[in-house]
Amino acid sequence: MRIIVRLICFLLLWFSFSAQAQSLLARNISLNIEKQQLGKVLSMIETQGAFRFSYNSNILPTDSLVSIHDNNLNIAEALDKILNHRFEYRQAGNFIIIRYAPMELVLLVNESVGNTDLYTITGQIVDKQLHKPIADASIYEKNLLVSEISDGNGYFSMRLKNISQPISLTVSKENYKSTVTHFLAEVNVVHTKGQVSERFISGNLDEVEKTWLGNALVTTGQKIQSINIGGFIAKAPFQFALLPGLNSHGSLSGQVVNKFSFNAIGAYSAGVDGGEIGLIFNIDKSDVRYFQFAGAFNLVGGNVHGAQIAGFFNQVIGGVEAAQVALGYNYIGKSFEGFQVGGIYNHIGNDFNGMQVSLGLNTIGRRLNGFQVGAFNLIAEKQEGLQVGVAANLVRGKSRGMQIAGIANLNQQSEGVSVAVLGNYTASTARGLQTGVINYAGKLKGVQLGIINISGQNDGYSIGLINVALNGYHKLSLGTNESTPYNVAYKGGSKNLYNMLMFGMNSKAGEKVYTAGLGFGKEIGLFGKFSLNPEISSQYVYQGSWDYLNLLNKFELPLNIRINKWLAIQGGPSVNMYYTKQNTAISNFGLLQQKHQDFSFKNPRLTGWIGWNVGLVIL
């Protein structure tokens, strides 16, 4: 009677598990399709069944044409018909995973004996059609997280302890349909609150194993389990590990996500959903959540959420939403959001949102939105925020924030502020502010402030000692005025604002003077060939000795009349204010304050007058 009750409980439990597992595959659908692409047919089945497929498009011939006419068949039957029984299907949440499995295998049980304390199963895995043994097949009990791998003759032996549920052995092998065999041990069926659950993780879960460190440290058995079992992952509350091959989950550790894992040296797991501490290293094939620490390095194949700390480096193939610290470097394959500190190097494969700090190099594969500090910073596409480079900042796309560099800022386009000790270079359009000793913009629509300002086309404002617009405003004026009969000035920049380098002289005996200085002007178009050029300038006046400070400050308002494409005439009034400390004439030099004195000031060193200028302008 006792055995019968246990059998009934087992059957009820089995049927409930089966009903849950097969709920999607057992749904009925109707298909009337004639020569349509397989990919479209799968989409129709998804719509009718209200679920999603997951499959490798490289293996599934989605472009092949299929025909099926049946008004009452379940999803599993429909898939068998259109895929010719060459695939197997498993449910994970609201997904049906299609796995290429054209062959079938069989578990031949040699012995199954034991009790709740210890149960032993031995057997052999063989090919169903060829009756040949299958080596390297994965045999595992997912609730107990116990696994074995068949030997070269297909044999295995498994010891199960502390059994509280009916035993279900799953056998998986690449290109074979998985099979489940149930064993009725003498147990009291109970529901365990912490029972292991299974879920499916899509994507390439072998990326970690392809890295140099992953290939070197992950055991052969763990690699075989990854190939055979793929994305079907179990969850467990705890793992203790000495090395990847010596841990509480055995070769199945790479298929288990742990709530907490303590690794005396290092471990290989499917992921972490709580915390992980590795005194030397941690390797996880999928996601890590909340906290991870390693004395040397963390290597993660999925995404990281929370905090990740390593003594040397962190390498994440996926993305990161975390605070991440490494004394050596951080390498992120996808996007990052949070706070990142790397002693030598930080690399982000995609976008970065947050704060990034390094004593060496920072590289971002796409966009920065935040704050970046390093000796050298490189952004592939776009920068929005603050970028500080002890040496230099390079943005291959558009800079829309602020750049500060000890040597230089370089970008393709800029719409923010670029400040550099040496120089700024914008290959295309600069709409913001460039401040440095040397500034260059392919097309200036903003402001340049420096000693030398160069632009291909200048539609903005260049303020400096030398302003050159290669395809912009260049003029040379030759003229005379009331103080110096011979004057030459170079005007360069833009119509909005150009600067002037000015030289003048009076060689007449007794009135000899030499002048040189800088000025700024603006061209205002009036009508036709007429324009007005208000200009301000300041020139040093040499009157025979360098011991005196003599400054001639002017405001001029010349009218320009264009004669032809290359020549214009100009003339107009000027207001002059002259400051001098020289009251004694030297040799043949004169004193300007004695020659012109229309109005005076309280300061005896100041004098002023109304003047004029006329001349030619070479355009």
Coordinates of C-alpha atoms in Angstrom, one line a residue:
M1 CA 0.0 0.0 0.0
R2 CA 2.8 2.3 0.9
I3 CA 4.5 1.7 -2.5
I4 CA 1.2 2.4 -4.3
V5 CA 0.7 5.7 -2.6
R6 CA 4.3 6.7 -3.5
L7 CA 3.7 5.7 -7.1
I8 CA 0.5 7.7 -7.3
C9 CA 2.3 10.8 -5.8
F10 CA 5.1 10.3 -8.3
L11 CA 2.7 10.0 -11.3
L12 CA 0.7 13.1 -10.2
L13 CA 3.9 15.1 -9.8
W14 CA 5.2 13.8 -13.2
F15 CA 2.0 14.7 -15.0
S16 CA 2.0 18.2 -13.5
F17 CA 5.6 18.7 -14.5
S18 CA 4.8 17.4 -18.0
A19 CA 1.7 19.5 -18.4
Q20 CA 3.7 22.7 -17.4
A21 CA 6.7 21.9 -19.6
Q22 CA 4.6 21.0 -22.7
S23 CA 2.0 23.7 -22.3
L24 CA 3.3 25.7 -25.3
L25 CA 4.1 22.7 -27.6
A26 CA 0.7 21.2 -26.9
R27 CA -1.3 24.2 -28.1
N28 CA -3.4 23.6 -31.1
I29 CA -3.1 25.7 -34.2
S30 CA -4.4 25.8 -37.8
L31 CA -2.1 26.1 -40.8
N32 CA -3.0 26.3 -44.5
I33 CA 0.2 27.2 -46.2
E34 CA 1.4 26.6 -49.8
K35 CA 5.1 27.2 -50.7
Q36 CA 6.0 30.0 -48.3
Q37 CA 9.3 30.7 -46.7
L38 CA 10.0 28.8 -43.5
G39 CA 10.8 32.1 -41.6
K40 CA 7.4 33.5 -42.4
V41 CA 5.7 30.2 -41.4
L42 CA 7.5 30.3 -38.0
S43 CA 6.2 33.9 -37.5
M44 CA 2.7 32.7 -38.2
I45 CA 3.0 30.0 -35.6
E46 CA 4.4 32.5 -33.1
T47 CA 1.3 34.7 -33.7
Q48 CA -1.2 31.9 -33.3
G49 CA 0.5 30.4 -30.3
A50 CA 1.3 33.7 -28.5
F51 CA 5.0 32.9 -27.9
R52 CA 8.4 33.4 -29.4
F53 CA 10.9 31.0 -31.1
S54 CA 14.6 31.0 -30.4
Y55 CA 16.9 29.4 -32.9
N56 CA 20.2 29.7 -34.7
S57 CA 19.4 31.2 -38.2
N58 CA 22.7 29.7 -39.5
I59 CA 21.4 26.2 -39.0
L60 CA 17.7 26.7 -39.7
P61 CA 16.9 27.1 -43.4
T62 CA 14.5 30.1 -43.1
D63 CA 14.5 30.7 -46.8
S64 CA 13.4 27.2 -47.8
L65 CA 9.8 26.8 -49.0
V66 CA 7.3 24.7 -47.0
S67 CA 3.7 23.6 -47.5
I68 CA 1.3 22.4 -44.8
H69 CA -2.5 22.0 -44.7
D70 CA -3.9 21.0 -41.3
N71 CA -6.7 22.6 -39.3
N72 CA -6.0 20.8 -36.0
L73 CA -2.5 20.0 -34.9
N74 CA -0.4 21.0 -31.9
I75 CA 2.8 23.1 -32.3
A76 CA 5.1 20.1 -31.8
E77 CA 3.4 18.2 -34.6
A78 CA 3.5 21.2 -36.9
L79 CA 7.2 21.7 -36.2
D80 CA 8.0 18.1 -36.9
K81 CA 6.2 18.3 -40.3
I82 CA 7.8 21.5 -41.5
L83 CA 11.3 20.6 -40.1
N84 CA 11.3 16.9 -41.1
H85 CA 11.9 15.6 -37.6
R86 CA 15.5 16.9 -37.7
F87 CA 15.2 19.3 -34.7
E88 CA 14.1 19.1 -31.1
Y89 CA 12.0 21.7 -29.2
R90 CA 12.1 22.7 -25.6
Q91 CA 10.1 25.3 -23.7
A92 CA 11.7 28.0 -21.5
G93 CA 9.3 30.6 -20.2
N94 CA 7.4 32.0 -23.2
F95 CA 10.0 30.8 -25.6
I96 CA 10.3 27.6 -27.7
I97 CA 13.9 26.8 -28.4
I98 CA 14.5 25.0 -31.7
R99 CA 17.7 22.9 -31.5
Y100 CA 19.3 21.1 -34.4
A101 CA 19.2 17.4 -33.5
P102 CA 18.8 15.0 -36.5
M103 CA 19.9 11.9 -34.5
E104 CA 18.6 10.1 -31.5
L105 CA 20.3 8.5 -28.5
V106 CA 19.2 5.9 -25.9
L107 CA 20.2 5.5 -22.2
L108 CA 20.7 1.8 -21.5
V109 CA 20.5 1.3 -17.7
N110 CA 22.9 -1.3 -16.3
E111 CA 22.1 -0.7 -12.6
S112 CA 19.9 1.6 -10.6
V113 CA 19.9 0.9 -6.9
G114 CA 19.9 2.7 -3.6
N115 CA 17.9 4.7 -1.1
T116 CA 17.3 8.3 -0.1
D117 CA 20.8 8.6 1.3
L118 CA 22.6 7.2 -1.7
Y119 CA 21.3 6.1 -5.1
T120 CA 23.6 4.7 -7.9
I121 CA 22.9 4.6 -11.6
T122 CA 25.2 3.1 -14.1
G123 CA 24.6 2.7 -17.8
Q124 CA 25.6 3.3 -21.4
I125 CA 24.7 5.9 -24.0
V126 CA 24.3 4.6 -27.5
D127 CA 23.1 5.8 -30.9
K128 CA 19.5 4.7 -31.5
Q129 CA 19.9 3.9 -35.1
L130 CA 23.5 2.7 -35.3
H131 CA 23.6 1.1 -31.9
K132 CA 27.1 2.5 -31.4
P133 CA 28.4 3.9 -28.1
I134 CA 28.4 7.7 -27.8
A135 CA 31.3 9.4 -26.0
D136 CA 31.2 12.8 -24.3
A137 CA 27.5 12.8 -23.7
S138 CA 26.2 14.9 -20.8
I139 CA 24.1 13.0 -18.2
Y140 CA 22.7 15.2 -15.4
E141 CA 20.1 15.4 -12.7
K142 CA 19.0 19.1 -12.8
N143 CA 17.4 19.2 -9.3
L144 CA 20.5 17.7 -7.5
L145 CA 23.0 19.4 -9.9
V146 CA 24.9 16.2 -10.3
S147 CA 26.4 15.4 -13.7
E148 CA 28.6 12.9 -15.5
I149 CA 30.1 12.6 -19.0
S150 CA 30.1 9.3 -20.8
D151 CA 33.5 7.8 -21.5
G152 CA 34.9 6.6 -24.8
N153 CA 32.7 3.5 -24.8
G154 CA 29.6 5.5 -23.8
Y155 CA 29.6 4.3 -20.1
F156 CA 28.9 6.4 -17.1
S157 CA 28.3 5.9 -13.3
M158 CA 26.4 8.4 -11.2
R159 CA 26.0 8.6 -7.4
L160 CA 23.1 10.7 -6.1
K161 CA 22.8 11.7 -2.4
N162 CA 20.1 13.2 -0.2
I163 CA 17.3 12.5 -2.6
S164 CA 14.0 14.3 -1.8
Q165 CA 12.4 14.2 -5.3
P166 CA 11.9 11.6 -8.0
I167 CA 15.1 11.2 -10.1
S168 CA 15.1 12.5 -13.7
L169 CA 18.2 11.9 -15.7
T170 CA 18.6 14.1 -18.8
V171 CA 21.0 13.0 -21.5
S172 CA 22.2 15.6 -24.0
K173 CA 24.7 15.5 -26.8
E174 CA 25.4 17.9 -29.7
N175 CA 23.3 17.0 -32.8
Y176 CA 21.2 14.5 -30.8
K177 CA 17.7 14.8 -29.4
S178 CA 17.8 15.0 -25.6
T179 CA 16.1 12.2 -23.6
V180 CA 14.9 12.1 -20.0
T181 CA 14.7 8.9 -18.0
H182 CA 12.9 8.7 -14.7
F183 CA 13.8 6.5 -11.7
L184 CA 11.4 5.8 -8.8
A185 CA 13.6 5.8 -5.7
E186 CA 12.2 5.0 -2.2
V187 CA 11.5 8.6 -1.3
N188 CA 8.9 10.7 0.3
V189 CA 7.9 13.2 -2.3
V190 CA 8.2 16.7 -0.9
H191 CA 8.3 20.2 -2.3
T192 CA 11.6 21.9 -1.5
K193 CA 11.5 25.7 -1.2
G194 CA 15.0 26.1 -2.6
Q195 CA 14.5 23.6 -5.4
V196 CA 16.7 24.1 -8.4
S197 CA 14.9 25.8 -11.3
E198 CA 15.8 25.7 -15.0
R199 CA 15.8 28.5 -17.5
F200 CA 17.1 29.3 -21.0
I201 CA 19.6 31.9 -21.8
S202 CA 19.9 32.8 -25.5
G203 CA 23.0 34.1 -27.3
N204 CA 26.5 32.8 -27.7
L205 CA 27.4 31.4 -24.3
D206 CA 30.8 30.1 -25.4
E207 CA 32.3 33.5 -25.9
V208 CA 34.1 33.3 -22.5
E209 CA 35.6 29.9 -23.4
K210 CA 37.0 31.4 -26.7
T211 CA 39.1 34.0 -24.8
W212 CA 42.7 33.1 -24.0
L213 CA 42.2 32.9 -20.3
G214 CA 38.8 31.1 -20.6
N215 CA 40.3 28.5 -22.9
A216 CA 43.2 27.9 -20.5
L217 CA 41.2 27.8 -17.2
V218 CA 37.9 26.1 -18.1
T219 CA 38.2 22.4 -18.0
T220 CA 37.5 20.0 -20.9
G221 CA 34.5 18.6 -19.1
Q222 CA 32.9 22.0 -18.6
K223 CA 33.4 22.8 -22.3
I224 CA 31.7 19.5 -23.2
Q225 CA 28.8 20.4 -21.0
S226 CA 28.5 23.8 -22.6
I227 CA 28.4 22.2 -26.1
N228 CA 25.8 19.5 -25.1
I229 CA 23.5 21.5 -22.8
G230 CA 23.9 25.0 -24.4
G231 CA 21.7 27.7 -22.9
F232 CA 19.7 25.6 -20.5
I233 CA 20.8 26.9 -17.1
A234 CA 20.0 25.9 -13.6
K235 CA 19.9 28.1 -10.5
A236 CA 21.4 27.2 -7.1
P237 CA 21.8 29.1 -3.8
F238 CA 25.5 28.5 -3.2
Q239 CA 28.7 27.3 -4.7
F240 CA 32.1 26.7 -3.1
A241 CA 35.1 26.2 -5.5
L242 CA 38.8 25.8 -5.2
L243 CA 39.4 25.8 -9.0
P244 CA 37.1 25.6 -12.1
G245 CA 37.4 21.8 -12.0
L246 CA 37.1 21.4 -8.2
N247 CA 33.8 22.8 -7.0
S248 CA 30.5 21.8 -5.4
H249 CA 28.7 21.5 -8.8
G250 CA 31.4 19.5 -10.7
S251 CA 31.6 19.8 -14.4
L252 CA 28.1 21.2 -14.4
S253 CA 29.2 24.5 -12.7
G254 CA 29.3 26.3 -16.1
Q255 CA 25.5 25.6 -16.4
V256 CA 24.6 26.9 -12.9
V257 CA 23.7 30.5 -11.8
N258 CA 24.6 30.9 -8.1
K259 CA 23.1 33.2 -5.5
F260 CA 26.5 33.3 -3.8
S261 CA 29.8 31.8 -4.8
F262 CA 33.0 31.7 -2.8
N263 CA 36.0 30.7 -4.8
A264 CA 39.2 30.0 -2.9
I265 CA 41.3 30.4 -6.0
G266 CA 38.8 30.7 -8.9
A267 CA 35.7 29.2 -10.5
Y268 CA 33.7 28.9 -13.7
S269 CA 30.0 29.5 -13.4
A270 CA 27.0 30.3 -15.6
G271 CA 26.5 33.5 -13.7
V272 CA 25.8 35.2 -10.4
D273 CA 22.5 36.5 -9.0
G274 CA 23.7 37.8 -5.7
G275 CA 27.4 37.9 -4.9
E276 CA 30.7 36.3 -5.9
I277 CA 34.1 36.5 -4.3
G278 CA 37.2 35.0 -5.9
L279 CA 40.5 35.3 -4.1
I280 CA 42.2 35.1 -7.5
F281 CA 39.7 35.1 -10.3
N282 CA 36.0 34.6 -11.4
I283 CA 34.8 33.4 -14.8
D284 CA 31.1 33.6 -15.6
K285 CA 29.6 32.7 -19.0
S286 CA 26.4 34.8 -18.7
D287 CA 25.2 37.7 -16.4
V288 CA 26.5 38.8 -13.1
R289 CA 24.3 40.8 -10.7
Y290 CA 24.9 42.8 -7.6
F291 CA 28.5 42.2 -6.5
Q292 CA 31.6 40.6 -7.8
F293 CA 35.2 40.8 -6.4
A294 CA 38.4 39.1 -7.6
G295 CA 41.9 39.5 -6.3
A296 CA 43.3 39.4 -9.9
F297 CA 40.5 39.4 -12.6
N298 CA 36.9 39.0 -13.4
L299 CA 35.9 37.5 -16.8
V300 CA 32.2 37.8 -17.7
G301 CA 30.5 36.6 -20.9
G302 CA 27.2 38.4 -20.3
N303 CA 26.2 41.7 -18.6
V304 CA 27.2 43.1 -15.2
H305 CA 24.7 44.9 -12.9
G306 CA 25.9 46.2 -9.5
A307 CA 29.5 46.5 -8.4
Q308 CA 32.6 44.8 -9.9
I309 CA 36.0 45.1 -8.4
A310 CA 39.3 43.4 -9.5
G311 CA 42.9 43.7 -8.4
F312 CA 44.1 43.7 -12.0
F313 CA 41.4 43.7 -14.6
N314 CA 37.7 43.3 -15.5
Q315 CA 36.7 41.9 -18.9
V316 CA 33.0 41.9 -19.7
I317 CA 31.9 40.7 -23.2
G318 CA 28.4 42.2 -22.7
G319 CA 27.4 45.5 -21.2
V320 CA 27.7 47.0 -17.7
E321 CA 25.4 48.9 -15.4
A322 CA 27.6 49.2 -12.4
A323 CA 30.4 50.7 -10.4
Q324 CA 33.5 49.1 -11.8
V325 CA 37.0 49.4 -10.4
A326 CA 40.3 47.7 -11.6
L327 CA 43.8 48.7 -10.7
G328 CA 44.9 47.6 -14.2
Y329 CA 42.3 47.9 -16.8
N330 CA 38.6 47.4 -17.7
Y331 CA 37.5 46.0 -21.0
I332 CA 33.8 46.2 -21.9
G333 CA 32.5 44.7 -25.1
K334 CA 29.2 46.6 -25.3
S335 CA 27.7 49.7 -23.5
F336 CA 28.5 51.0 -20.0
E337 CA 26.4 53.0 -17.6
G338 CA 27.7 54.0 -14.2
F339 CA 31.1 54.7 -12.7
Q340 CA 34.4 53.2 -14.0
V341 CA 37.9 53.5 -12.7
G342 CA 40.9 51.8 -14.4
G343 CA 44.4 52.4 -13.4
I344 CA 45.9 52.1 -16.9
Y345 CA 43.2 51.6 -19.4
N346 CA 39.4 51.6 -19.9
H347 CA 37.8 50.4 -23.1
I348 CA 34.1 50.5 -24.0
G349 CA 32.9 48.8 -27.1
N350 CA 29.7 50.9 -27.5
D351 CA 28.1 53.8 -25.6
F352 CA 29.2 55.2 -22.2
N353 CA 26.9 57.0 -19.8
G354 CA 28.5 58.1 -16.5
M355 CA 32.0 58.8 -15.2
Q356 CA 35.2 57.2 -16.5
V357 CA 38.6 57.8 -14.9
S358 CA 42.0 56.4 -15.9
L359 CA 45.6 57.4 -15.4
G360 CA 46.3 56.2 -18.9
L361 CA 44.0 55.7 -21.9
N362 CA 40.2 55.7 -22.2
T363 CA 38.6 54.5 -25.4
I364 CA 34.8 54.5 -26.2
G365 CA 33.6 52.7 -29.3
R366 CA 30.6 55.0 -29.9
R367 CA 29.3 57.8 -27.7
L368 CA 30.2 59.5 -24.4
N369 CA 27.5 61.1 -22.3
G370 CA 29.1 62.1 -19.0
F371 CA 32.5 62.8 -17.6
Q372 CA 35.8 61.3 -18.8
V373 CA 39.3 61.9 -17.3
G374 CA 42.5 60.3 -18.5
A375 CA 46.0 61.0 -19.9
F376 CA 44.6 60.4 -23.4
N377 CA 40.9 60.0 -24.3
L378 CA 39.5 58.6 -27.5
I379 CA 35.8 58.6 -28.6
A380 CA 34.8 57.0 -31.9
E381 CA 31.6 58.9 -32.6
K382 CA 30.2 61.6 -30.3
Q383 CA 31.0 63.3 -27.0
E384 CA 28.4 65.0 -24.8
G385 CA 29.7 66.1 -21.4
L386 CA 33.1 66.9 -20.0
Q387 CA 36.3 65.4 -21.3
V388 CA 39.6 66.1 -19.6
G389 CA 42.9 64.8 -21.1
V390 CA 46.2 65.4 -19.4
A391 CA 47.8 65.0 -22.8
A392 CA 45.0 65.0 -25.5
N393 CA 41.4 64.3 -26.3
L394 CA 40.3 62.8 -29.7
V395 CA 36.7 62.6 -30.9
R396 CA 36.4 61.1 -34.3
G397 CA 32.8 62.4 -34.6
K398 CA 31.1 65.4 -33.0
S399 CA 32.1 67.0 -29.7
R400 CA 29.1 68.8 -28.0
G401 CA 30.4 69.2 -24.5
M402 CA 33.6 70.6 -23.1
Q403 CA 37.1 69.4 -23.8
I404 CA 40.1 70.3 -21.7
A405 CA 43.6 69.1 -22.7
G406 CA 47.1 69.6 -21.6
I407 CA 48.4 69.5 -25.2
A408 CA 45.6 69.3 -27.8
N409 CA 42.0 68.6 -28.6
L410 CA 41.1 66.9 -31.9
N411 CA 37.7 66.3 -33.3
Q412 CA 35.7 66.0 -36.5
Q413 CA 33.0 68.6 -35.5
S414 CA 32.6 70.7 -32.4
E415 CA 29.6 72.5 -30.9
G416 CA 31.0 73.0 -27.4
V417 CA 34.1 74.5 -25.7
S418 CA 37.6 73.2 -26.5
V419 CA 40.4 74.4 -24.2
A420 CA 44.0 73.3 -24.8
V421 CA 47.4 74.6 -23.7
L422 CA 48.9 74.0 -27.2
G423 CA 46.1 73.8 -29.7
N424 CA 42.7 72.7 -31.0
Y425 CA 41.9 71.0 -34.3
T426 CA 38.4 70.6 -35.8
A427 CA 38.5 68.9 -39.2
S428 CA 35.0 70.0 -40.2
T429 CA 32.7 72.6 -38.6
A430 CA 33.4 74.3 -35.3
R431 CA 30.4 76.1 -33.8
G432 CA 31.6 76.6 -30.2
L433 CA 34.7 78.1 -28.7
Q434 CA 38.3 77.1 -29.4
T435 CA 40.9 78.4 -27.0
G436 CA 44.6 77.6 -27.4
V437 CA 47.9 78.8 -28.7
I438 CA 47.0 77.5 -32.1
N439 CA 43.4 76.8 -33.3
Y440 CA 42.3 75.2 -36.5
A441 CA 38.8 74.7 -37.9
G442 CA 37.8 73.5 -41.4
K443 CA 34.8 75.7 -41.2
L444 CA 34.4 78.2 -38.4
K445 CA 31.0 79.2 -37.2
G446 CA 31.9 79.9 -33.6
V447 CA 34.8 81.7 -31.9
Q448 CA 38.6 81.1 -32.0
L449 CA 40.7 82.7 -29.2
G450 CA 44.5 82.2 -29.5
I451 CA 47.7 83.5 -30.8
I452 CA 47.4 81.8 -34.2
N453 CA 43.9 81.0 -35.6
I454 CA 43.5 79.2 -38.8
S455 CA 40.3 78.2 -40.6
G456 CA 39.4 76.9 -44.0
Q457 CA 36.2 79.0 -44.2
N458 CA 35.5 81.6 -41.6
D459 CA 31.9 82.5 -40.8
G460 CA 32.6 83.1 -37.2
Y461 CA 35.0 85.2 -35.0
S462 CA 38.8 84.7 -34.8
I463 CA 40.5 86.7 -32.1
G464 CA 44.3 86.4 -32.0
L465 CA 47.6 87.8 -33.2
I466 CA 47.5 86.0 -36.5
N467 CA 44.1 85.0 -38.0
V468 CA 44.1 83.1 -41.3
A469 CA 41.1 82.0 -43.3
L470 CA 42.4 79.9 -46.1
N471 CA 39.2 80.3 -48.1
G472 CA 37.9 83.4 -46.4
Y473 CA 38.7 87.1 -45.8
H474 CA 42.2 88.2 -47.0
K475 CA 42.9 91.9 -47.8
L476 CA 45.9 94.1 -48.0
S477 CA 45.5 97.8 -47.7
L478 CA 48.0 100.5 -48.8
G479 CA 47.2 104.0 -47.6
T480 CA 48.1 107.3 -46.1
N481 CA 46.8 109.4 -43.1
E482 CA 47.5 112.6 -41.2
S483 CA 50.4 111.1 -39.2
T484 CA 52.2 108.6 -41.4
P485 CA 52.2 109.0 -45.2
Y486 CA 53.1 105.4 -45.8
N487 CA 50.9 102.6 -44.3
V488 CA 50.3 98.9 -45.0
A489 CA 47.9 96.6 -43.2
Y490 CA 47.0 92.9 -43.6
K491 CA 43.4 92.1 -42.7
G492 CA 42.4 88.4 -42.2
G493 CA 39.6 86.5 -40.7
S494 CA 35.9 87.0 -41.6
K495 CA 33.6 89.8 -42.4
N496 CA 32.1 89.4 -39.0
L497 CA 35.5 90.1 -37.3
Y498 CA 38.9 90.4 -38.9
N499 CA 42.2 91.3 -37.3
M500 CA 44.8 93.7 -38.7
L501 CA 48.6 93.7 -38.6
M502 CA 49.6 97.3 -39.2
F503 CA 52.8 99.2 -40.1
G504 CA 53.3 102.9 -40.9
M505 CA 56.1 105.4 -41.3
N506 CA 56.9 109.1 -41.9
S507 CA 60.4 109.5 -43.3
K508 CA 60.4 113.3 -43.5
A509 CA 63.2 114.9 -41.6
G510 CA 62.2 116.4 -38.3
E511 CA 58.9 114.4 -38.4
K512 CA 60.2 110.9 -38.7
V513 CA 58.1 108.2 -36.9
Y514 CA 57.5 104.5 -37.2
T515 CA 54.4 102.7 -36.1
A516 CA 53.3 99.0 -35.7
G517 CA 50.4 97.4 -34.0
L518 CA 47.2 95.3 -34.1
G519 CA 43.6 96.0 -34.7
F520 CA 40.2 94.5 -35.3
G521 CA 37.5 95.4 -37.8
K522 CA 34.1 94.4 -39.3
E523 CA 32.8 94.7 -42.8
I524 CA 29.2 96.0 -43.1
G525 CA 27.7 95.7 -46.5
L526 CA 25.7 98.8 -47.6
F527 CA 24.5 98.4 -51.1
G528 CA 26.1 97.4 -54.4
K529 CA 29.8 97.9 -54.3
F530 CA 29.8 100.0 -51.1
S531 CA 30.7 98.8 -47.6
L532 CA 31.6 100.4 -44.3
N533 CA 34.5 99.1 -42.2
P534 CA 34.5 100.3 -38.6
E535 CA 38.0 99.5 -37.1
I536 CA 39.8 99.9 -33.8
S537 CA 43.6 99.6 -33.4
S538 CA 46.5 100.2 -31.1
Q539 CA 50.0 100.9 -32.4
Y540 CA 53.3 101.5 -30.8
V541 CA 55.0 104.7 -32.0
Y542 CA 58.8 104.8 -32.3
Q543 CA 60.2 108.3 -32.1
G544 CA 63.9 107.6 -31.9
S545 CA 64.1 105.7 -28.6
W546 CA 62.7 102.4 -27.1
D547 CA 62.9 103.9 -23.6
Y548 CA 59.4 105.5 -23.9
L549 CA 55.9 104.1 -24.1
N550 CA 54.1 105.7 -26.9
L551 CA 50.7 104.3 -27.9
L552 CA 48.4 105.5 -30.7
N553 CA 44.9 104.3 -30.4
K554 CA 42.4 104.8 -33.2
F555 CA 38.9 104.4 -34.3
E556 CA 38.5 104.5 -38.0
L557 CA 35.4 104.5 -40.2
P558 CA 36.5 104.1 -43.8
L559 CA 34.0 103.7 -46.7
N560 CA 35.0 101.1 -49.3
I561 CA 34.1 101.2 -52.9
R562 CA 34.9 98.1 -55.0
I563 CA 36.3 98.9 -58.4
N564 CA 36.7 95.4 -59.6
K565 CA 37.2 91.8 -58.4
W566 CA 40.7 92.6 -57.0
L567 CA 40.7 96.2 -56.1
A568 CA 38.8 98.8 -54.0
I569 CA 39.4 102.3 -52.8
Q570 CA 38.7 103.4 -49.3
G571 CA 38.7 106.6 -47.2
G572 CA 37.1 108.0 -44.1
P573 CA 37.5 109.8 -40.8
S574 CA 39.3 108.7 -37.7
V575 CA 39.4 109.5 -34.0
N576 CA 42.8 109.3 -32.4
M577 CA 43.9 109.2 -28.8
Y578 CA 47.7 109.3 -28.2
Y579 CA 49.5 108.4 -24.9
T580 CA 53.2 109.2 -24.6
K581 CA 55.9 109.5 -22.0
Q582 CA 58.3 111.1 -24.5
N583 CA 58.4 114.9 -24.4
T584 CA 61.9 115.4 -26.0
A585 CA 62.5 115.0 -29.8
I586 CA 65.5 112.9 -30.7
S587 CA 67.6 113.6 -33.8
N588 CA 65.4 113.7 -37.0
F589 CA 62.4 112.2 -35.2
G590 CA 59.3 114.2 -34.5
L591 CA 56.7 114.2 -31.7
L592 CA 53.1 113.4 -32.7
Q593 CA 51.6 115.3 -29.8
Q594 CA 53.2 118.5 -31.1
K595 CA 51.8 117.9 -34.6
H596 CA 48.2 117.1 -33.7
Q597 CA 46.3 118.5 -30.7
D598 CA 42.6 119.0 -31.4
F599 CA 41.6 118.2 -27.9
S600 CA 43.3 117.5 -24.6
F601 CA 42.7 115.6 -21.4
K602 CA 43.4 116.2 -17.7
N603 CA 46.2 113.7 -18.0
P604 CA 49.1 115.7 -19.7
R605 CA 50.4 112.5 -21.3
L606 CA 47.1 112.2 -23.3
T607 CA 46.2 114.1 -26.4
G608 CA 43.7 113.6 -29.2
W609 CA 42.7 114.7 -32.6
I610 CA 40.4 114.0 -35.6
G611 CA 42.2 112.4 -38.5
W612 CA 41.6 110.8 -41.9
N613 CA 42.8 108.0 -44.1
V614 CA 42.6 107.2 -47.8
G615 CA 44.1 104.3 -49.8
L616 CA 43.8 101.2 -52.0
V617 CA 42.6 97.8 -50.9
I618 CA 43.8 94.7 -52.7
L619 CA 41.1 92.1 -52.4

